[in-house]
Amino acid sequence: MKKLLLTIIFAIFSTNVSAQDYNKGLEAAKAGDYATAIKEWKPLAEQGDAQAQSNLGAMYDKGEGVLQDYAEAVK
């Protein structure tokens, strides 16, 4: 029971942190601060966050804050 409770608490905390990081990246991108957006979204994308993956792909597609790289955009 103790393990289950700790697992649930960790899952809730992790989701909240991910949402905060995603939103921080979103606000940075809206302000044109692409370096911060990449810093926030890249770890989330590597963990499988679809929104972060999509946004990073769009940044690589358009060359926003990174060199334009269609192969990386698709990845």
mmCIF file with all atom_site columns, C-alpha atoms in Angstrom:
data_model
loop_
_atom_site.group_PDB
_atom_site.id
_atom_site.type_symbol
_atom_site.label_atom_id
_atom_site.label_alt_id
_atom_site.label_comp_id
_atom_site.label_asym_id
_atom_site.label_entity_id
_atom_site.label_seq_id
_atom_site.pdbx_PDB_ins_code
_atom_site.Cartn_x
_atom_site.Cartn_y
_atom_site.Cartn_z
_atom_site.occupancy
_atom_site.B_iso_or_equiv
_atom_site.pdbx_formal_charge
_atom_site.auth_seq_id
_atom_site.auth_comp_id
_atom_site.auth_asym_id
_atom_site.auth_atom_id
_atom_site.pdbx_PDB_model_num
ATOM 1  C CA . MET A 1 1  ? 0.000  0.000  0.000   1.00 0.00 ? 1  MET A CA 1
ATOM 2  C CA . LYS A 1 2  ? 2.833  2.362  0.880   1.00 0.00 ? 2  LYS A CA 1
ATOM 3  C CA . LYS A 1 3  ? 4.527  1.694  -2.478  1.00 0.00 ? 3  LYS A CA 1
ATOM 4  C CA . LEU A 1 4  ? 1.282  2.339  -4.349  1.00 0.00 ? 4  LEU A CA 1
ATOM 5  C CA . LEU A 1 5  ? 0.771  5.636  -2.557  1.00 0.00 ? 5  LEU A CA 1
ATOM 6  C CA . LEU A 1 6  ? 4.320  6.751  -3.334  1.00 0.00 ? 6  LEU A CA 1
ATOM 7  C CA . THR A 1 7  ? 3.857  5.773  -6.978  1.00 0.00 ? 7  THR A CA 1
ATOM 8  C CA . ILE A 1 8  ? 0.647  7.790  -7.232  1.00 0.00 ? 8  ILE A CA 1
ATOM 9  C CA . ILE A 1 9  ? 2.239  10.832 -5.575  1.00 0.00 ? 9  ILE A CA 1
ATOM 10 C CA . PHE A 1 10 ? 5.229  10.612 -7.907  1.00 0.00 ? 10 PHE A CA 1
ATOM 11 C CA . ALA A 1 11 ? 2.975  10.339 -10.965 1.00 0.00 ? 11 ALA A CA 1
ATOM 12 C CA . ILE A 1 12 ? 0.990  13.400 -9.945  1.00 0.00 ? 12 ILE A CA 1
ATOM 13 C CA . PHE A 1 13 ? 4.138  15.405 -9.224  1.00 0.00 ? 13 PHE A CA 1
ATOM 14 C CA . SER A 1 14 ? 5.764  14.363 -12.507 1.00 0.00 ? 14 SER A CA 1
ATOM 15 C CA . THR A 1 15 ? 2.691  15.344 -14.519 1.00 0.00 ? 15 THR A CA 1
ATOM 16 C CA . ASN A 1 16 ? 2.548  18.735 -12.832 1.00 0.00 ? 16 ASN A CA 1
ATOM 17 C CA . VAL A 1 17 ? 6.253  19.407 -13.457 1.00 0.00 ? 17 VAL A CA 1
ATOM 18 C CA . SER A 1 18 ? 5.882  18.355 -17.100 1.00 0.00 ? 18 SER A CA 1
ATOM 19 C CA . ALA A 1 19 ? 2.924  20.680 -17.555 1.00 0.00 ? 19 ALA A CA 1
ATOM 20 C CA . GLN A 1 20 ? 4.837  23.553 -15.963 1.00 0.00 ? 20 GLN A CA 1
ATOM 21 C CA . ASP A 1 21 ? 7.860  22.927 -18.198 1.00 0.00 ? 21 ASP A CA 1
ATOM 22 C CA . TYR A 1 22 ? 5.667  22.655 -21.287 1.00 0.00 ? 22 TYR A CA 1
ATOM 23 C CA . ASN A 1 23 ? 3.879  25.917 -20.459 1.00 0.00 ? 23 ASN A CA 1
ATOM 24 C CA . LYS A 1 24 ? 7.176  27.662 -19.741 1.00 0.00 ? 24 LYS A CA 1
ATOM 25 C CA . GLY A 1 25 ? 8.389  26.583 -23.178 1.00 0.00 ? 25 GLY A CA 1
ATOM 26 C CA . LEU A 1 26 ? 5.138  27.728 -24.766 1.00 0.00 ? 26 LEU A CA 1
ATOM 27 C CA . GLU A 1 27 ? 5.364  31.193 -23.223 1.00 0.00 ? 27 GLU A CA 1
ATOM 28 C CA . ALA A 1 28 ? 9.011  31.461 -24.272 1.00 0.00 ? 28 ALA A CA 1
ATOM 29 C CA . ALA A 1 29 ? 8.201  30.474 -27.867 1.00 0.00 ? 29 ALA A CA 1
ATOM 30 C CA . LYS A 1 30 ? 5.369  33.002 -28.028 1.00 0.00 ? 30 LYS A CA 1
ATOM 31 C CA . ALA A 1 31 ? 7.830  35.675 -26.874 1.00 0.00 ? 31 ALA A CA 1
ATOM 32 C CA . GLY A 1 32 ? 10.370 34.621 -29.505 1.00 0.00 ? 32 GLY A CA 1
ATOM 33 C CA . ASP A 1 33 ? 12.737 33.094 -26.912 1.00 0.00 ? 33 ASP A CA 1
ATOM 34 C CA . TYR A 1 34 ? 13.316 29.896 -28.842 1.00 0.00 ? 34 TYR A CA 1
ATOM 35 C CA . ALA A 1 35 ? 16.405 28.872 -26.844 1.00 0.00 ? 35 ALA A CA 1
ATOM 36 C CA . THR A 1 36 ? 14.304 28.605 -23.686 1.00 0.00 ? 36 THR A CA 1
ATOM 37 C CA . ALA A 1 37 ? 11.506 26.843 -25.535 1.00 0.00 ? 37 ALA A CA 1
ATOM 38 C CA . ILE A 1 38 ? 13.929 24.221 -26.820 1.00 0.00 ? 38 ILE A CA 1
ATOM 39 C CA . LYS A 1 39 ? 15.488 23.837 -23.359 1.00 0.00 ? 39 LYS A CA 1
ATOM 40 C CA . GLU A 1 40 ? 12.045 23.162 -21.858 1.00 0.00 ? 40 GLU A CA 1
ATOM 41 C CA . TRP A 1 41 ? 10.583 21.008 -24.629 1.00 0.00 ? 41 TRP A CA 1
ATOM 42 C CA . LYS A 1 42 ? 13.521 18.815 -25.631 1.00 0.00 ? 42 LYS A CA 1
ATOM 43 C CA . PRO A 1 43 ? 13.552 16.702 -22.417 1.00 0.00 ? 43 PRO A CA 1
ATOM 44 C CA . LEU A 1 44 ? 9.767  16.384 -22.577 1.00 0.00 ? 44 LEU A CA 1
ATOM 45 C CA . ALA A 1 45 ? 9.927  15.326 -26.232 1.00 0.00 ? 45 ALA A CA 1
ATOM 46 C CA . GLU A 1 46 ? 12.560 12.717 -25.396 1.00 0.00 ? 46 GLU A CA 1
ATOM 47 C CA . GLN A 1 47 ? 10.205 11.354 -22.713 1.00 0.00 ? 47 GLN A CA 1
ATOM 48 C CA . GLY A 1 48 ? 7.443  10.970 -25.307 1.00 0.00 ? 48 GLY A CA 1
ATOM 49 C CA . ASP A 1 49 ? 5.393  14.159 -24.792 1.00 0.00 ? 49 ASP A CA 1
ATOM 50 C CA . ALA A 1 50 ? 3.544  14.480 -28.112 1.00 0.00 ? 50 ALA A CA 1
ATOM 51 C CA . GLN A 1 51 ? 2.918  18.235 -27.820 1.00 0.00 ? 51 GLN A CA 1
ATOM 52 C CA . ALA A 1 52 ? 6.579  18.959 -27.131 1.00 0.00 ? 52 ALA A CA 1
ATOM 53 C CA . GLN A 1 53 ? 7.586  16.681 -30.017 1.00 0.00 ? 53 GLN A CA 1
ATOM 54 C CA . SER A 1 54 ? 5.204  18.460 -32.364 1.00 0.00 ? 54 SER A CA 1
ATOM 55 C CA . ASN A 1 55 ? 6.366  21.917 -31.339 1.00 0.00 ? 55 ASN A CA 1
ATOM 56 C CA . LEU A 1 56 ? 10.034 21.019 -31.683 1.00 0.00 ? 56 LEU A CA 1
ATOM 57 C CA . GLY A 1 57 ? 9.301  19.518 -35.083 1.00 0.00 ? 57 GLY A CA 1
ATOM 58 C CA . ALA A 1 58 ? 7.646  22.758 -36.163 1.00 0.00 ? 58 ALA A CA 1
ATOM 59 C CA . MET A 1 59 ? 10.629 24.765 -34.931 1.00 0.00 ? 59 MET A CA 1
ATOM 60 C CA . TYR A 1 60 ? 13.028 22.611 -36.968 1.00 0.00 ? 60 TYR A CA 1
ATOM 61 C CA . ASP A 1 61 ? 10.702 22.807 -39.977 1.00 0.00 ? 61 ASP A CA 1
ATOM 62 C CA . LYS A 1 62 ? 10.607 26.610 -39.866 1.00 0.00 ? 62 LYS A CA 1
ATOM 63 C CA . GLY A 1 63 ? 14.152 27.171 -38.581 1.00 0.00 ? 63 GLY A CA 1
ATOM 64 C CA . GLU A 1 64 ? 12.964 28.989 -35.472 1.00 0.00 ? 64 GLU A CA 1
ATOM 65 C CA . GLY A 1 65 ? 15.862 29.102 -32.992 1.00 0.00 ? 65 GLY A CA 1
ATOM 66 C CA . VAL A 1 66 ? 17.616 26.237 -34.784 1.00 0.00 ? 66 VAL A CA 1
ATOM 67 C CA . LEU A 1 67 ? 19.022 25.607 -38.221 1.00 0.00 ? 67 LEU A CA 1
ATOM 68 C CA . GLN A 1 68 ? 16.235 24.499 -40.519 1.00 0.00 ? 68 GLN A CA 1
ATOM 69 C CA . ASP A 1 69 ? 16.448 20.714 -40.678 1.00 0.00 ? 69 ASP A CA 1
ATOM 70 C CA . TYR A 1 70 ? 13.605 18.793 -42.277 1.00 0.00 ? 70 TYR A CA 1
ATOM 71 C CA . ALA A 1 71 ? 14.978 15.404 -41.201 1.00 0.00 ? 71 ALA A CA 1
ATOM 72 C CA . GLU A 1 72 ? 15.101 16.519 -37.560 1.00 0.00 ? 72 GLU A CA 1
ATOM 73 C CA . ALA A 1 73 ? 11.621 18.033 -37.923 1.00 0.00 ? 73 ALA A CA 1
ATOM 74 C CA . VAL A 1 74 ? 10.199 14.687 -39.010 1.00 0.00 ? 74 VAL A CA 1
ATOM 75 C CA . LYS A 1 75 ? 12.069 12.830 -36.275 1.00 0.00 ? 75 LYS A CA 1
#
